[in-house]
mmCIF file of C-alpha atoms and ligand atoms in Angstrom:
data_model
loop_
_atom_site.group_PDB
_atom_site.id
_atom_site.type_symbol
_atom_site.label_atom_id
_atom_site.label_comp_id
_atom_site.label_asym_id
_atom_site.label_seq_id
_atom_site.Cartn_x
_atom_site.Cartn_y
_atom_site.Cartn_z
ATOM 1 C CA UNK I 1 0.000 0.000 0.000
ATOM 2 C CA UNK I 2 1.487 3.506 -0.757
ATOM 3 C CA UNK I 3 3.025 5.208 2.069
ATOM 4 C CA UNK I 4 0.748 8.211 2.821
ATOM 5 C CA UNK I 5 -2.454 6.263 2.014
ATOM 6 C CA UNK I 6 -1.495 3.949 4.505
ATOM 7 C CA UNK I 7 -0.947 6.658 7.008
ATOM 8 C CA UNK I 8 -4.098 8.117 6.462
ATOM 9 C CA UNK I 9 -6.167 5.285 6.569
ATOM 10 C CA UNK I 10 -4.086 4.189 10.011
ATOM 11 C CA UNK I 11 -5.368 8.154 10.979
ATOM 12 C CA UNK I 12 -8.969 6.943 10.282
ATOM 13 C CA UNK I 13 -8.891 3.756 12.053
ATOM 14 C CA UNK I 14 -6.357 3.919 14.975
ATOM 15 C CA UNK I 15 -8.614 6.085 17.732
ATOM 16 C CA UNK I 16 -4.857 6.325 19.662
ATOM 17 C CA UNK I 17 -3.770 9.089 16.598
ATOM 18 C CA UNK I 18 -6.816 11.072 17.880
ATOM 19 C CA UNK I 19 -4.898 13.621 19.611
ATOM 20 C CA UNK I 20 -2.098 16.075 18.149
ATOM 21 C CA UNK I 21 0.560 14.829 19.679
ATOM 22 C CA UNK I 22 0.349 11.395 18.434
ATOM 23 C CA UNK I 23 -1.046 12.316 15.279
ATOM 24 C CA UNK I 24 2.202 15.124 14.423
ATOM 25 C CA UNK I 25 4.322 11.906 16.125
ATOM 26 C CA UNK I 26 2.852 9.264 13.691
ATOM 27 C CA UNK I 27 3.591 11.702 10.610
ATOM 28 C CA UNK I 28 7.045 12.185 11.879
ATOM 29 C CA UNK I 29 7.723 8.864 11.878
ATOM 30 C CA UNK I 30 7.138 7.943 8.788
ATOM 31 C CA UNK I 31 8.861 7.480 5.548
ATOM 32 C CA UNK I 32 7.293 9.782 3.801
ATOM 33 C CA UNK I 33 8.674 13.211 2.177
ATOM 34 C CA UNK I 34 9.208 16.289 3.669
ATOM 35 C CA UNK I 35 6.233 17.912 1.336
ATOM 36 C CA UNK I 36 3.948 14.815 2.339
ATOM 37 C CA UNK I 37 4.518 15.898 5.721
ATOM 38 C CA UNK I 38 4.420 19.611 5.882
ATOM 39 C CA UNK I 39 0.948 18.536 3.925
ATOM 40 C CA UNK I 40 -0.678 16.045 6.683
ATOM 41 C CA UNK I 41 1.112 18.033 9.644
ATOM 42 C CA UNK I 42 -0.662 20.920 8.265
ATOM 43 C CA UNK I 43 -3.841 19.693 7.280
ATOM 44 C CA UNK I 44 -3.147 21.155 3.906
ATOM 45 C CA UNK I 45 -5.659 19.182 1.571
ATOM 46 C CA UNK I 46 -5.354 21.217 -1.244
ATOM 47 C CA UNK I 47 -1.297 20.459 -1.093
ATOM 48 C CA UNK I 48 -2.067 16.583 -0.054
ATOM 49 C CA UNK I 49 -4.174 16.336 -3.238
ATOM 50 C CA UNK I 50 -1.109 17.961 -5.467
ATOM 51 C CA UNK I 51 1.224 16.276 -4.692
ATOM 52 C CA UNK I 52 -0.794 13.012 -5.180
ATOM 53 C CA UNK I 53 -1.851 13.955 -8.239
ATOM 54 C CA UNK I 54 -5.707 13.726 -7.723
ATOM 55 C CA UNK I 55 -8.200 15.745 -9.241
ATOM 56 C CA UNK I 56 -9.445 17.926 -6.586
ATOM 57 C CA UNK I 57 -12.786 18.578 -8.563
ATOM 58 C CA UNK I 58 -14.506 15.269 -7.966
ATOM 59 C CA UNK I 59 -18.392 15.457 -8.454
ATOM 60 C CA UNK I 60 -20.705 14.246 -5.509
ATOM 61 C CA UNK I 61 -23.820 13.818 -6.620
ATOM 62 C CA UNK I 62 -25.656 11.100 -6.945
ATOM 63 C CA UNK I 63 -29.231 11.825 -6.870
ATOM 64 C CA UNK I 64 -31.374 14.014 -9.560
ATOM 65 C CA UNK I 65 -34.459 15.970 -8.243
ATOM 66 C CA UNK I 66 -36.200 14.238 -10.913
ATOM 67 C CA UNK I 67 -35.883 10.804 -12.191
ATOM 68 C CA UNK I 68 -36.308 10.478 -15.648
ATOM 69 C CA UNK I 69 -38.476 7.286 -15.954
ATOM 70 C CA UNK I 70 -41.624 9.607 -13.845
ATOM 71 C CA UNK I 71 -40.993 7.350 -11.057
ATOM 72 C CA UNK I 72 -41.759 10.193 -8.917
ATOM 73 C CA UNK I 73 -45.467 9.430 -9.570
ATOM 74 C CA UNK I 74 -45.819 6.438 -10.734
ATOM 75 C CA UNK I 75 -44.098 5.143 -6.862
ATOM 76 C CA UNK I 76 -46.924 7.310 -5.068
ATOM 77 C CA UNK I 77 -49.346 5.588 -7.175
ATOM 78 C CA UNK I 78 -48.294 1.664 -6.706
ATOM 79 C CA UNK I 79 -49.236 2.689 -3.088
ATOM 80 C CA UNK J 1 -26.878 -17.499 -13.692
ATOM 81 C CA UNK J 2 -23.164 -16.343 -13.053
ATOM 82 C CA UNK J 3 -22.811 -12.436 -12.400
ATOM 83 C CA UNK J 4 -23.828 -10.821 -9.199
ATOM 84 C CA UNK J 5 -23.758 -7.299 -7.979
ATOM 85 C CA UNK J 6 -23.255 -5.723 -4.585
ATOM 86 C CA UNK J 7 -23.765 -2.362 -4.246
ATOM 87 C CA UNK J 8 -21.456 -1.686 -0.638
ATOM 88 C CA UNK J 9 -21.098 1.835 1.576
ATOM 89 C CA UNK J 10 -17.831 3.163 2.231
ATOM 90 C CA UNK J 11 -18.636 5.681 4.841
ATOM 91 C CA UNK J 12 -17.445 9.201 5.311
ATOM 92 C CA UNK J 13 -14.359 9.141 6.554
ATOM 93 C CA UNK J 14 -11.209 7.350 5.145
ATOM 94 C CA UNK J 15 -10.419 4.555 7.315
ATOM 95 C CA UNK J 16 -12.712 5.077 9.479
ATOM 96 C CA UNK J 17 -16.036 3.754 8.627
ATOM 97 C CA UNK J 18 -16.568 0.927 5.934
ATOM 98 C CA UNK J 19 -17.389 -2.341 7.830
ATOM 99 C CA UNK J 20 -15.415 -5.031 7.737
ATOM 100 C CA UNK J 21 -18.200 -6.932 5.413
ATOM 101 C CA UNK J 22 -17.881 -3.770 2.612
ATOM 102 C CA UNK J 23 -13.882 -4.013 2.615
ATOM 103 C CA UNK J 24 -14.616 -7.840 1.929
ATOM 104 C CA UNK J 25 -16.632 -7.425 -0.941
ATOM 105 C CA UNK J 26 -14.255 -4.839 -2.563
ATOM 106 C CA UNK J 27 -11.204 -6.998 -1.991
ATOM 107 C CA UNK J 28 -12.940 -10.257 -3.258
ATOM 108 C CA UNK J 29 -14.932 -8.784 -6.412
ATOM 109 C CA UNK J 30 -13.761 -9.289 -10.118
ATOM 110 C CA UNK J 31 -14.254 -5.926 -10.756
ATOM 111 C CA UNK J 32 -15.489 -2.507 -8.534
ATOM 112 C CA UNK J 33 -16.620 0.608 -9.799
ATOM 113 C CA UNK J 34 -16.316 3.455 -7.695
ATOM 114 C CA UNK J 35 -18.747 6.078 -6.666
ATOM 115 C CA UNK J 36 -17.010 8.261 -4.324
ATOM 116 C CA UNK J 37 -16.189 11.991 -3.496
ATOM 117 C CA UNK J 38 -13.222 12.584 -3.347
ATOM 118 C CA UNK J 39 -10.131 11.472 -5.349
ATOM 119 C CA UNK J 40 -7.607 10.667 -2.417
ATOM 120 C CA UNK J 41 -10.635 8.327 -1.352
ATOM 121 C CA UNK J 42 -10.459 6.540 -4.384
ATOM 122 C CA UNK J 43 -6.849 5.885 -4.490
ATOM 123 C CA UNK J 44 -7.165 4.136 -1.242
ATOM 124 C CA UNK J 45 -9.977 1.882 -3.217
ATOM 125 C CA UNK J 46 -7.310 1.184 -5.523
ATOM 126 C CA UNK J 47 -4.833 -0.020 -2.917
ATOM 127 C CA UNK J 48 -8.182 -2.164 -2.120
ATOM 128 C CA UNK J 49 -8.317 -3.834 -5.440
ATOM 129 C CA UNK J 50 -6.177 -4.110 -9.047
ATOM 130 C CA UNK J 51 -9.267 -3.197 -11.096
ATOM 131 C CA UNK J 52 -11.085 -0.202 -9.540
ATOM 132 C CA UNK J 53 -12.645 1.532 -12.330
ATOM 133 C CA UNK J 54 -14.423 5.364 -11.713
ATOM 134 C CA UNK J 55 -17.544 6.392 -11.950
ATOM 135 C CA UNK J 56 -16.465 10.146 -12.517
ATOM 136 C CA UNK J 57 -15.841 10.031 -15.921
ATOM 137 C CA UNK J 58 -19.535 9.973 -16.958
ATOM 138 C CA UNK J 59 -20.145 13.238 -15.226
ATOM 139 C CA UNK J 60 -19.212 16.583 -17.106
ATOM 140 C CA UNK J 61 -20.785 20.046 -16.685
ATOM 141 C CA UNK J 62 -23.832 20.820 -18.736
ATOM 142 C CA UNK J 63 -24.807 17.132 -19.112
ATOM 143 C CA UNK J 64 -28.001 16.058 -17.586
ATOM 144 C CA UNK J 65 -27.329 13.407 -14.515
ATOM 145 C CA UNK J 66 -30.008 11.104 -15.258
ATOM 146 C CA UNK J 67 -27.556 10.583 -18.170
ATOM 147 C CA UNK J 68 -24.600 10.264 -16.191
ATOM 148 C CA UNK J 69 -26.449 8.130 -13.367
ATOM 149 C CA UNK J 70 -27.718 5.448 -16.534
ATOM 150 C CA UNK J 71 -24.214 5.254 -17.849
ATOM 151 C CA UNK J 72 -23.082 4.411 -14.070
ATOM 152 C CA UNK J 73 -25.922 1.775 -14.155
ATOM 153 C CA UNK J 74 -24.865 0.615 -17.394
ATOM 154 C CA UNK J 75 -21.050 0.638 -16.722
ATOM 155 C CA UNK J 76 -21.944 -2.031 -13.562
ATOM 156 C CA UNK J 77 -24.446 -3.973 -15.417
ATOM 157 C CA UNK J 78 -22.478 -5.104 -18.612
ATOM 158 C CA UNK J 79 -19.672 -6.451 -16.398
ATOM 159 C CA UNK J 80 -22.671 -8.241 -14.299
ATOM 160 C CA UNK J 81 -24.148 -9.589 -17.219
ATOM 161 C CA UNK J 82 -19.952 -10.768 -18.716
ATOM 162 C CA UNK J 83 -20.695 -13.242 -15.475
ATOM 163 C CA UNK J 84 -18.515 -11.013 -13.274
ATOM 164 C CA UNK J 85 -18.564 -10.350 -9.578
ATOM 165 C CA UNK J 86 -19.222 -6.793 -9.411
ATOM 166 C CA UNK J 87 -18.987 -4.399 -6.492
ATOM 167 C CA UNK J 88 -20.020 -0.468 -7.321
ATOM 168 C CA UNK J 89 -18.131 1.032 -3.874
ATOM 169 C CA UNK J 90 -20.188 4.227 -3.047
ATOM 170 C CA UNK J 91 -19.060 6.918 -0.368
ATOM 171 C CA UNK J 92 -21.420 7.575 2.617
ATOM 172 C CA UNK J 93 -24.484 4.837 2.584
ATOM 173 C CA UNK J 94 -24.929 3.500 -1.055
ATOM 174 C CA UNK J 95 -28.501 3.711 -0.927
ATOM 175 C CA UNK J 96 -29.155 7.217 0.648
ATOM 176 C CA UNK J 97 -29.969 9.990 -1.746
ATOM 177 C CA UNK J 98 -28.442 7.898 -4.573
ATOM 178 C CA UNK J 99 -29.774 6.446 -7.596
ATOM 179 C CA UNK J 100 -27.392 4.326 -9.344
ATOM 180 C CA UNK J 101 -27.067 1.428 -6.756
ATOM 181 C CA UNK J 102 -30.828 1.127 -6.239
ATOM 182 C CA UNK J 103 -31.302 1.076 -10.111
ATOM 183 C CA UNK J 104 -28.831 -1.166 -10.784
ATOM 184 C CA UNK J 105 -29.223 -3.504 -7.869
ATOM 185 C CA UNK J 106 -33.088 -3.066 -9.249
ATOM 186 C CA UNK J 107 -32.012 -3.846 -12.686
ATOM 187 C CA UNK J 108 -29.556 -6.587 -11.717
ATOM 188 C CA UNK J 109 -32.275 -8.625 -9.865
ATOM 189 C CA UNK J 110 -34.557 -8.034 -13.138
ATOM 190 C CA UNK J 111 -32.431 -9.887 -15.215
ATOM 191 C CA UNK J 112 -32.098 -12.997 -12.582
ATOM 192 C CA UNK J 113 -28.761 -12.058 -11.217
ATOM 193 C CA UNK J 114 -28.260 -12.071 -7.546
ATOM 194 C CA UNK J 115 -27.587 -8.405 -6.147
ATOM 195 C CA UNK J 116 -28.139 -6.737 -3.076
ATOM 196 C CA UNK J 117 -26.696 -3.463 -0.955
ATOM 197 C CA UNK J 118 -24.420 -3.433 2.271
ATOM 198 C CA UNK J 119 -25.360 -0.120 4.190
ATOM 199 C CA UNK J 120 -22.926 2.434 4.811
ATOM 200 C CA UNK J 121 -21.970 5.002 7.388
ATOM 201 C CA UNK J 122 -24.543 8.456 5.526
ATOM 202 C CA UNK J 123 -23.747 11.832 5.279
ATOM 203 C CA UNK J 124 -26.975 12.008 8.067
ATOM 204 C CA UNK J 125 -24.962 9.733 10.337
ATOM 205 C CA UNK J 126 -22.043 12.227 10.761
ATOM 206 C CA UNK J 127 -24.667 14.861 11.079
ATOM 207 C CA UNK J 128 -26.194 13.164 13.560
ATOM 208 C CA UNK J 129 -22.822 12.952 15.530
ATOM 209 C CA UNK J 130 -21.270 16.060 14.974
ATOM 210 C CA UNK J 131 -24.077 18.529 15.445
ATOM 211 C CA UNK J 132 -25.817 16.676 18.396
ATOM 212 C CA UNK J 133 -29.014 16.444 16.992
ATOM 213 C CA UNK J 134 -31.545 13.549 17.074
ATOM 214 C CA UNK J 135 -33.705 13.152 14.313
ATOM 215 C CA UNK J 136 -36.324 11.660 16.548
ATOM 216 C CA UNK J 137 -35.935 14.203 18.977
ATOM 217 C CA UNK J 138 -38.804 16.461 17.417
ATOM 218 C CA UNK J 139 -38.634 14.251 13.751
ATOM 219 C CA UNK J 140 -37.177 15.156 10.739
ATOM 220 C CA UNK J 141 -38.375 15.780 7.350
ATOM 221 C CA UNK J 142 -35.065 15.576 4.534
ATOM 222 C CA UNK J 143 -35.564 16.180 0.824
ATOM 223 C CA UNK J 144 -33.239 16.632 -2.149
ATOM 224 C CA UNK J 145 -33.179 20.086 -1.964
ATOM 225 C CA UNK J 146 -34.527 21.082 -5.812
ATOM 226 C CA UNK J 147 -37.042 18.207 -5.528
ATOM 227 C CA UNK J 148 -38.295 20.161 -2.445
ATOM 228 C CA UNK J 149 -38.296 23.165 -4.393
ATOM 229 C CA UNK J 150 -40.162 21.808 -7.450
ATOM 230 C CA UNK J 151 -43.247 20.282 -5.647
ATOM 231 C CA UNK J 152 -45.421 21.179 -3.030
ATOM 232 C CA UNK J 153 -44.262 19.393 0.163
ATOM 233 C CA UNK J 154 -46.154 19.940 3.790
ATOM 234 C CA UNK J 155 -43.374 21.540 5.605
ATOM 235 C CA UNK J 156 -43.386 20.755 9.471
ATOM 236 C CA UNK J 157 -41.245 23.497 10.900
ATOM 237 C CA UNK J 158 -41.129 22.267 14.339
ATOM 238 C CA UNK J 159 -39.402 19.360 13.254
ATOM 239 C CA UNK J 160 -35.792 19.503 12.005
ATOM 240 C CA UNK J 161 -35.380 20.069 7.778
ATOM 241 C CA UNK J 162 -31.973 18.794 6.355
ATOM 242 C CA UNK J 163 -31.736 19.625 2.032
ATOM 243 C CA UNK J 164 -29.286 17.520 0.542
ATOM 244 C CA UNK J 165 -27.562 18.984 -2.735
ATOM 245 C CA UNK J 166 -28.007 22.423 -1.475
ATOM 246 C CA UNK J 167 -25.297 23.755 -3.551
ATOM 247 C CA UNK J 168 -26.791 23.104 -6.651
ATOM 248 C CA UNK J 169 -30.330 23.950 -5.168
ATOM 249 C CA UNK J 170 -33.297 24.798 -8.317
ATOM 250 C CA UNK J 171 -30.919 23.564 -11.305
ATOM 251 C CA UNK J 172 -33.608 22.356 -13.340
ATOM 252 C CA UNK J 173 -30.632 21.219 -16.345
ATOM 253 C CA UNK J 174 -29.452 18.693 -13.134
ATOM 254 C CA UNK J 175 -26.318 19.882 -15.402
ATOM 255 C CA UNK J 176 -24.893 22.136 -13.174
ATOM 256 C CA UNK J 177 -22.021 21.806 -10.272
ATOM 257 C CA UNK J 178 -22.395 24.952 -8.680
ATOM 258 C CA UNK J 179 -24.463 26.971 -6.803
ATOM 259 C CA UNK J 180 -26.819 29.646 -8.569
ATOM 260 C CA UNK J 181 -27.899 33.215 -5.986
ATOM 261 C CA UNK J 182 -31.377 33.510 -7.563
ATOM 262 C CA UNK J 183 -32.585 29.857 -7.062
ATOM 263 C CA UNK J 184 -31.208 30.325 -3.372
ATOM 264 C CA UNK J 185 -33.232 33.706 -2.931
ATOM 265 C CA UNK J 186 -36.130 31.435 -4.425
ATOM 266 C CA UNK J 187 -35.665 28.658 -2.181
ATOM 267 C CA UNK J 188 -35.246 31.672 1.071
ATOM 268 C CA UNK J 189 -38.373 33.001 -0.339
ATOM 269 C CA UNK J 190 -40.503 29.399 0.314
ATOM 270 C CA UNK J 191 -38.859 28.639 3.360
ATOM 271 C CA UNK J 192 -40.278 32.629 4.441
ATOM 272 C CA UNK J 193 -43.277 30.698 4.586
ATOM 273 C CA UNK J 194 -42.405 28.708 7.740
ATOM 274 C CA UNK J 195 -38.927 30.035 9.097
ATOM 275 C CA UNK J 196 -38.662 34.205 10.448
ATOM 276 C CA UNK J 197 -35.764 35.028 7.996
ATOM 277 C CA UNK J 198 -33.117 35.754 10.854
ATOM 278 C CA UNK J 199 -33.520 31.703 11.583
ATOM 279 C CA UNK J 200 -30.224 30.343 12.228
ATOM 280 C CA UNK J 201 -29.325 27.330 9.632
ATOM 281 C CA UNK J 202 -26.350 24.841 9.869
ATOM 282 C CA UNK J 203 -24.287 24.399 6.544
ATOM 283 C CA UNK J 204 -22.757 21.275 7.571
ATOM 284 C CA UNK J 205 -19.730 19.076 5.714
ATOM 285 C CA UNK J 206 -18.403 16.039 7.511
ATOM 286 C CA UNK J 207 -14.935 15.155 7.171
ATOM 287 C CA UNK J 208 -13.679 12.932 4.459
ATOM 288 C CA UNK J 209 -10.215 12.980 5.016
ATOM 289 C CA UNK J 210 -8.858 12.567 8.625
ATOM 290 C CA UNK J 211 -6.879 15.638 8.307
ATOM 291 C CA UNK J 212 -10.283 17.193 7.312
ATOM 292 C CA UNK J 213 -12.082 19.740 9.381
ATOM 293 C CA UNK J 214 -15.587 19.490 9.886
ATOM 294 C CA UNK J 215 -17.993 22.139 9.099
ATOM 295 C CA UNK J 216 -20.730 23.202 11.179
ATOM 296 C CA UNK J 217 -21.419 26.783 9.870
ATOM 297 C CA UNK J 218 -24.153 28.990 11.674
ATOM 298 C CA UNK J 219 -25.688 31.320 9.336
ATOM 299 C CA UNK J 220 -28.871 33.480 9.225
ATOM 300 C CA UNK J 221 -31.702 31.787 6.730
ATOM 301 C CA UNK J 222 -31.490 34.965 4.640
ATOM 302 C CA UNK J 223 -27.682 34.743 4.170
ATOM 303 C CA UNK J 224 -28.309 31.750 2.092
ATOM 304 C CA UNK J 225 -28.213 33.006 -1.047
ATOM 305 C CA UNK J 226 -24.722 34.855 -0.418
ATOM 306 C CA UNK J 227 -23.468 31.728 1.680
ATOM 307 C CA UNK J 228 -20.412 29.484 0.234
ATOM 308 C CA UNK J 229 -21.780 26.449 -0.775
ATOM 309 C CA UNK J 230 -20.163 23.647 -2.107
ATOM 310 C CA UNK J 231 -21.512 20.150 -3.822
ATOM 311 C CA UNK J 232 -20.808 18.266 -0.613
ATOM 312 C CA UNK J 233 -22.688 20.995 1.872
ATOM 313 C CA UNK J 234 -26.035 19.865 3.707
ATOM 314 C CA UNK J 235 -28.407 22.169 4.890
ATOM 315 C CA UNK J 236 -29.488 21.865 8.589
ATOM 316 C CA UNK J 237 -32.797 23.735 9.452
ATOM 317 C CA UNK J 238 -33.522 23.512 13.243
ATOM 318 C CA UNK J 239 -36.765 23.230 13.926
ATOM 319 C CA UNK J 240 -38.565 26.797 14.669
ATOM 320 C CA UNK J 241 -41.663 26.614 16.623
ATOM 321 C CA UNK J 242 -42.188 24.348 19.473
ATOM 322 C CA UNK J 243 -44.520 20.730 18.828
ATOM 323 C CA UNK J 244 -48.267 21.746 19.019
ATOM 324 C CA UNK J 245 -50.403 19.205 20.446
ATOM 325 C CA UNK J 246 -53.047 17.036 19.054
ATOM 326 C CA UNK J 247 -55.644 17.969 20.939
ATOM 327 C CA UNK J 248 -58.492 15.488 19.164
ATOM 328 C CA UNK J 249 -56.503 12.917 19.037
ATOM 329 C CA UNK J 250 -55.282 13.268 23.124
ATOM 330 C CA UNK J 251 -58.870 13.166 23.341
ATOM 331 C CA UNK J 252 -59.448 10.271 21.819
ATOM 332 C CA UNK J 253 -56.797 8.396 23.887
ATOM 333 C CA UNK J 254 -57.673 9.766 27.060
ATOM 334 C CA UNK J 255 -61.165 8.272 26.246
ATOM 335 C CA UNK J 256 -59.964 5.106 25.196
ATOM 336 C CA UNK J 257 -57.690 4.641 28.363
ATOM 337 C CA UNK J 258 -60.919 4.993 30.350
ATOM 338 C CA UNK J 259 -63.035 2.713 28.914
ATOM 339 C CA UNK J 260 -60.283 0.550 29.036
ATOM 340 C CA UNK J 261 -60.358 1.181 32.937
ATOM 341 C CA UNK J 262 -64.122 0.782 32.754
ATOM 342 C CA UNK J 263 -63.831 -2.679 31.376
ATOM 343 C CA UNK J 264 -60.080 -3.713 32.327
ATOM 344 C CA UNK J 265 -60.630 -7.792 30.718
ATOM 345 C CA UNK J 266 -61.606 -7.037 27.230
ATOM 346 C CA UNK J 267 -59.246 -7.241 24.839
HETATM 347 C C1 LIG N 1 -26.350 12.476 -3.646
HETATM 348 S S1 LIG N 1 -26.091 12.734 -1.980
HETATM 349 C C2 LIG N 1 -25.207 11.291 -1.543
HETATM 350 C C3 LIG N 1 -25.230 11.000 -0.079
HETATM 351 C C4 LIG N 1 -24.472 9.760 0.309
HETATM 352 N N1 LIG N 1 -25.000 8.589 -0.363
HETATM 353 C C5 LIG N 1 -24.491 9.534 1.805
HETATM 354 O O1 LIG N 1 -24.717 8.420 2.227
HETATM 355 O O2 LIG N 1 -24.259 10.480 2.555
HETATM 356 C C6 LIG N 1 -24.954 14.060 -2.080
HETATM 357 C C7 LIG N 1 -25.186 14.999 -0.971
HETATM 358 O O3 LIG N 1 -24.790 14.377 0.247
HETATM 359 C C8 LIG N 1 -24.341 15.348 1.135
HETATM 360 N N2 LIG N 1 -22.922 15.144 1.400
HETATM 361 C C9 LIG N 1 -22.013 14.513 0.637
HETATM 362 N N3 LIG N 1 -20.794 14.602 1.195
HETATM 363 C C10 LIG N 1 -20.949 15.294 2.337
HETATM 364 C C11 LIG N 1 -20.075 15.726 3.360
HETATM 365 N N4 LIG N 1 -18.772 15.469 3.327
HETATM 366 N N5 LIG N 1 -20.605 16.417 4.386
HETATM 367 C C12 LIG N 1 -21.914 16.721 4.450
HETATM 368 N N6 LIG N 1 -22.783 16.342 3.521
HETATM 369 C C13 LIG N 1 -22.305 15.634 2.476
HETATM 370 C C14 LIG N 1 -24.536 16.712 0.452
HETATM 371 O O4 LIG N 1 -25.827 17.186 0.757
HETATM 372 C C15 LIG N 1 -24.421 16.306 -0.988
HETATM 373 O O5 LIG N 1 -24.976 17.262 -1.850
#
């Protein structure tokens, strides 16, 4: 698993990396780059997201307001 | 008939929410599509699985979603019906303001393949934790927030109101991505109804990533309009006039409790 995914899914999970100390102490520790760093120990997403490459424009939607087979009514009217 | 589908939730947070029987799915499927929100999320899919393919390529600005959300549907069901394993890996709760998975899955089962949904850790459920608030404290009414605006709901203002999709509130093109003033003012203007206008709203946004901060924004209701407001903001409407009673119906119980008394035996 790459390096600062790993990290940041150990952040998610590990309740112990809760607090600051042990969160900047778990960052420091690892093997990552200085820029990785500076970007977690920071909390700099839009940095994280550079220097990973990711497209920081991802689309969350996943629901219309109006479905486009009518099932709007036609649900109320199986009722 | 070989082919299944399982639609799983991935939770919020990175690393911090998808249950144990979601990760299992992902790592054991032939193939998983991925319906998440953010792109650092996805990469840690990928470390999850060789062939994680994205759903984000069928969206693009201007394009109406139905579109997008058939492709999706139509991405996971040729693979299904190839006789592969599929998992579609959605952020949040897979089946919580979120059409693909329930189409598919719907789809899927249609066509005599087995397919189901694994729930997921919702948008709500952070909510929930991070403001404090219990929907069944007073009740809750939730709506896609242009849905709400398009038809005639009965509002209940002293429950709570939470709008999903807030930031692209009244976009009739469902082509949009961000967030348009007027509609806003529109939207202020049928909450007036219900809500003084100096009603104090929560923009809320969970965090994703665990170096995230959550946001739990206070803002007048008429400040909507003028309010930064991104795709991944709910609206939080605490409720504004206290619970009236049901007089009648009181009424009707109280009777019922003494007849009950009257005649303590009968069923
Ligand atoms: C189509 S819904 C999908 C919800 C998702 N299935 C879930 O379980 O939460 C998209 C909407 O969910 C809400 N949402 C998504 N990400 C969020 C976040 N990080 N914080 C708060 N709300 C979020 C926003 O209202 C957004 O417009």
């Amino acid at each position: 698993m790459s390096a600062v995914i790993e990290l940041l899914e150990k952040m998610g999970a590990d309740s112990s990396l809760n607090n600051a100390e042990a969160f900047d102490a778990a960052i420091a520790q690892s093997e990552l780059s200085v820029e990785l760093k500076n970007a977690l120990v920071n909390k700099n997403v839009t940095a994280l997201e550079r220097q990973l490459d990711v497209c920081p424009d991802t689309v969350c939607m996943l629901i219309p307001a109006e479905d486009d087979d009518g099932s709007e009514e036609s649900d109320a009217k199986e009722e | 008939m070989s082919g299944s589908l399982v639609c799983v939730g991935i939770g919020m947070k990175l690393g911090a929410h998808i249950s144990p029987i979601s990760r299992s799915h992902i790592e054991q499927a032939d193939v998983v599509f991925s319906g998440v929100s953010d792109g650092i999320v996805e990469l840690w899919l990928k470390e999850m699985h060789p062939d994680v393919r994205s759903l984000q390529m069928y969206y693009a600005e201007g394009k109406n979603r139905n579109i997008t959300y058939n492709e999706m549907v139509e991405a996971m069901l040729a693979e299904v019906r190839a006789g592969k394993n599929v998992v579609g890996a959605f952020y949040g709760h897979p089946g919580v303001f979120a059409l693909a998975p329930h189409k598919s899955i719907q789809q899927a089962k249609l066509e005599g393949f087995e397919a189901y949904m694994e729930p997921g850790i919702s948008a709500e459920d952070c909510l929930v934790a991070d403001l404090g608030i219990d929907p069944g404290k007073f009740g809750c009414q939730q709506y896609e927030a242009s849905q709400f605006m398009f038809y005639k709901r009965r509002l209940d203002p002293s429950a709570y109101l939470i709008l999903w999709q807030i930031g692209v509130a009244g976009d009739k093109t469902l082509g949009k991505f961000n967030s348009d003033k007027n509609k806003l003012a529109l939207l202020v203007g049928l909450l007036a109804n219900d809500y003084p206008s100096d009603h104090q709203v929560i923009l809320y946004e969970a965090a994703v990533l665990p170096i995230d901060m959550v946001r739990a924004e206070h803002i007048a209701l008429a400040d909507l309009p003028n309010a930064e407001l991104h795709q991944h903001t709910t609206l939080v409407i605490p409720p504004a006039k206290p619970m009236e009673k049901n007089q009648q119906l009181l009424e009707q119980i109280r009777r019922l409790d003494e007849q009950a008394q009257l005649a303590p035996c009968s069923a």
